[in-house]
Amino acid sequence: SQQGEEDPQALSIQEGENATMNCSYKTSINNLQWYRQNSGRGLVHLILIRSNEREKHSGRLRVTLDTSKKSSSLLITASRAADTASYFCATDNTHGSGNTGKLIFGQGTTLQVKP
Amino acid sequence: EAQVTQNPRYLITVTGKKLTVTCSQNMNHEYMSWYRQDPGLGLRQIYYSMNVEVTDKGDVPEGYKVSRKEKRNFPLILESPSPNQTSLYFCASTRGGPQGPLWNNEQFFGPGTRLTVL
């Protein structure tokens, strides 16, 4: 079942602006990951944040995690047209995944960055 | 280059005609998985494998089979495809296993196989 929910479902911004996407989940997690998917292509891992971490950076990406609110946000700073893609959060939760290693994906946020 | 490859990338077939989608990874990963992606339903796990000769069902295994005879390969088999299996399929691999010290479940995805069953 899908436990992650991204918000907003779609986001359109101008190049150079920041883009913020949010993800909420329902159960306790080991870690939360963000993936990017260009149209019809494979998912690419962006960043992983563990349940005991609150913030993580990677280049222009900043991820925060609030386990008390069961939510995470992905911030892309100084966006570029090449950032246009769908972004998914995925959780490796302590209940549903068990020993299967399954990631539970959200529905994704479609980001359009206009040149 | 470290990667997961899938073949074919696109396939149109007819109901009942057996097909196999191949998946291969060159990263010596123990864990491999198949997902399908459908509009409004997101990605759902079909089958997974923790290592050679160890496979198990995911959330939506009906109508699919897998095998893991070698570490690098994890083919997905549709014995008798039906139209409701029309979807975008992804293979993924991960270093280590859920109980191992290397595990963080970062998954490396293949480029996808778009399957249409008429």
XYZ file of C-alpha atoms in Angstrom:
233
model
C 0.000 0.000 0.000
C 1.153 3.550 -0.625
C 1.856 5.315 2.604
C 3.752 8.305 1.355
C 1.806 11.268 0.121
C 3.536 14.078 -1.646
C 2.312 17.610 -1.658
C 1.789 19.377 -3.979
C 0.976 16.940 -6.759
C 2.251 19.426 -9.313
C 4.483 22.459 -9.062
C 5.467 24.963 -11.724
C 8.162 27.559 -11.096
C 10.582 29.788 -12.952
C 14.233 28.954 -13.345
C 16.224 30.264 -10.415
C 13.400 29.939 -7.899
C 13.392 27.399 -5.095
C 11.113 24.375 -5.185
C 9.755 22.755 -2.038
C 8.015 19.405 -1.985
C 6.546 17.723 1.049
C 5.988 14.104 1.927
C 3.916 12.593 4.709
C 3.917 8.997 5.829
C 1.995 6.881 8.298
C 4.202 4.372 10.069
C 7.543 4.354 11.852
C 10.474 4.325 9.471
C 14.115 3.301 9.303
C 14.884 5.900 6.681
C 13.261 8.071 4.057
C 14.588 8.511 0.566
C 13.892 10.862 -2.301
C 14.014 9.760 -5.902
C 13.741 11.614 -9.159
C 12.122 10.297 -12.333
C 12.383 11.909 -15.712
C 9.352 11.227 -17.885
C 8.968 7.494 -18.473
C 12.494 6.761 -17.290
C 13.966 4.930 -14.335
C 14.079 6.394 -10.871
C 17.329 7.927 -9.682
C 18.226 8.018 -6.016
C 18.789 11.570 -4.754
C 19.237 11.441 -1.016
C 18.586 9.264 2.024
C 17.881 10.552 5.496
C 17.823 8.221 8.465
C 15.177 8.349 11.155
C 17.644 9.807 13.666
C 18.642 12.659 11.348
C 16.775 15.950 11.022
C 18.402 17.564 8.015
C 20.667 16.578 5.176
C 22.230 18.421 2.258
C 23.501 17.311 -1.110
C 24.480 20.021 -3.556
C 21.359 22.087 -4.241
C 19.170 19.625 -2.363
C 18.127 20.001 1.245
C 16.008 17.384 2.955
C 14.403 17.688 6.360
C 12.728 14.985 8.391
C 10.323 15.426 11.268
C 9.514 12.010 12.690
C 7.100 13.465 15.247
C 4.967 14.789 12.396
C 5.849 11.899 10.088
C 6.807 14.299 7.351
C 9.736 15.248 5.171
C 10.467 18.054 2.767
C 12.739 18.305 -0.238
C 14.031 21.733 -1.163
C 15.732 22.328 -4.510
C 17.468 25.672 -4.531
C 18.204 27.799 -7.603
C 16.193 25.471 -9.815
C 17.128 24.806 -13.430
C 15.087 23.676 -16.393
C 16.919 20.344 -16.156
C 15.321 19.786 -12.725
C 11.979 19.251 -14.464
C 10.929 15.751 -13.387
C 8.755 13.857 -10.948
C 10.018 13.508 -7.394
C 9.078 10.652 -5.105
C 9.602 10.030 -1.461
C 9.994 6.435 -0.342
C 10.076 4.939 3.105
C 11.756 1.851 4.441
C 9.420 1.408 7.343
C 9.874 -0.774 10.363
C 6.464 -2.408 10.072
C 5.360 -2.958 6.510
C 8.753 -3.701 4.978
C 9.881 -6.210 7.585
C 12.476 -8.394 5.951
C 11.272 -7.758 2.420
C 13.338 -4.639 1.887
C 10.380 -3.113 0.116
C 10.323 0.621 -0.345
C 6.924 2.255 -0.084
C 6.631 5.069 -2.589
C 4.432 8.118 -2.586
C 2.497 9.259 -5.620
C 5.068 11.872 -6.523
C 5.269 15.599 -7.199
C 5.607 16.677 -10.806
C 7.924 19.667 -11.004
C 8.123 21.891 -14.035
C 10.878 24.498 -14.148
C 10.310 27.076 -16.859
C 13.371 28.619 -18.515
C 29.665 1.978 -15.400
C 27.559 0.703 -12.519
C 24.086 0.086 -13.797
C 20.942 -1.976 -13.985
C 19.879 -2.942 -17.482
C 16.517 -4.174 -18.679
C 15.411 -5.667 -21.967
C 13.345 -5.077 -23.892
C 12.634 -1.396 -23.237
C 9.356 -1.524 -25.099
C 7.140 -4.488 -25.850
C 3.716 -4.878 -27.380
C 2.282 -8.366 -27.170
C -1.009 -10.228 -27.188
C -2.916 -11.928 -24.430
C -1.528 -15.332 -23.499
C 1.823 -15.131 -25.255
C 4.535 -15.900 -22.743
C 7.236 -13.284 -22.343
C 10.327 -12.621 -20.284
C 11.770 -9.269 -19.296
C 15.434 -9.546 -18.433
C 17.205 -7.593 -15.713
C 20.923 -7.540 -15.049
C 23.097 -5.567 -12.624
C 26.873 -5.258 -12.563
C 27.284 -4.028 -8.996
C 27.406 -7.428 -7.278
C 24.260 -6.504 -5.364
C 22.579 -9.174 -3.310
C 19.075 -7.745 -3.293
C 16.972 -7.329 -6.434
C 13.370 -6.371 -6.926
C 10.708 -5.844 -9.567
C 8.184 -3.017 -9.460
C 5.354 -1.961 -11.679
C 4.297 1.658 -12.022
C 0.733 2.574 -12.869
C -0.980 5.993 -12.957
C -2.661 6.744 -9.679
C -1.181 3.656 -8.023
C 2.469 4.597 -7.897
C 5.155 1.915 -7.721
C 4.257 -1.461 -6.336
C 6.624 -4.314 -5.647
C 5.973 -7.511 -7.595
C 8.736 -9.867 -6.423
C 12.048 -9.566 -4.689
C 15.147 -11.660 -4.189
C 17.543 -11.459 -1.278
C 20.177 -13.557 -2.993
C 20.727 -16.389 -5.451
C 17.915 -18.941 -5.292
C 16.029 -16.840 -2.721
C 12.905 -15.139 -4.051
C 9.622 -14.069 -2.507
C 6.376 -12.340 -3.348
C 5.870 -8.618 -3.077
C 2.543 -6.818 -3.043
C 1.270 -7.751 -6.510
C 2.796 -11.113 -7.536
C -0.234 -12.613 -9.311
C 0.480 -13.459 -12.932
C 4.259 -13.156 -12.575
C 7.178 -15.471 -11.951
C 10.832 -14.764 -11.271
C 14.044 -16.696 -10.951
C 17.471 -15.923 -9.496
C 19.945 -18.487 -10.749
C 22.830 -16.018 -10.856
C 23.536 -13.040 -8.686
C 23.506 -10.533 -11.522
C 20.285 -11.616 -13.281
C 16.672 -11.455 -12.152
C 14.268 -12.083 -15.042
C 10.545 -11.399 -14.781
C 8.338 -13.953 -16.502
C 4.745 -13.489 -17.584
C 3.485 -16.971 -18.415
C 0.152 -15.819 -19.826
C 0.026 -12.033 -20.042
C -3.294 -10.239 -19.728
C -4.265 -6.638 -20.518
C -4.231 -5.697 -16.822
C -0.487 -6.320 -16.873
C -0.011 -3.422 -19.239
C 2.321 -1.223 -17.233
C 5.765 0.287 -16.834
C 8.093 -2.198 -15.151
C 11.236 -1.437 -13.221
C 13.950 -3.689 -11.935
C 16.031 -2.456 -9.015
C 18.992 -3.697 -7.022
C 20.408 -2.886 -3.608
C 23.685 -3.584 -1.910
C 23.498 -6.106 0.898
C 20.376 -7.516 2.449
C 17.812 -6.309 4.985
C 19.618 -7.883 7.896
C 23.160 -7.158 6.760
C 25.599 -4.407 7.762
C 25.661 -2.799 4.297
C 21.929 -2.335 4.116
C 20.363 1.076 3.662
C 17.880 0.118 0.981
C 19.091 2.663 -1.553
C 17.778 1.165 -4.732
C 19.357 1.422 -8.165
C 16.714 1.307 -10.850
C 16.852 0.091 -14.405
C 15.528 2.286 -17.227
C 12.129 0.606 -17.325
C 10.212 -1.650 -19.694
C 6.978 -0.359 -21.104
C 4.728 -3.357 -21.710
C 1.434 -3.292 -23.586
C -0.722 -6.412 -23.650
C -3.478 -6.336 -26.264
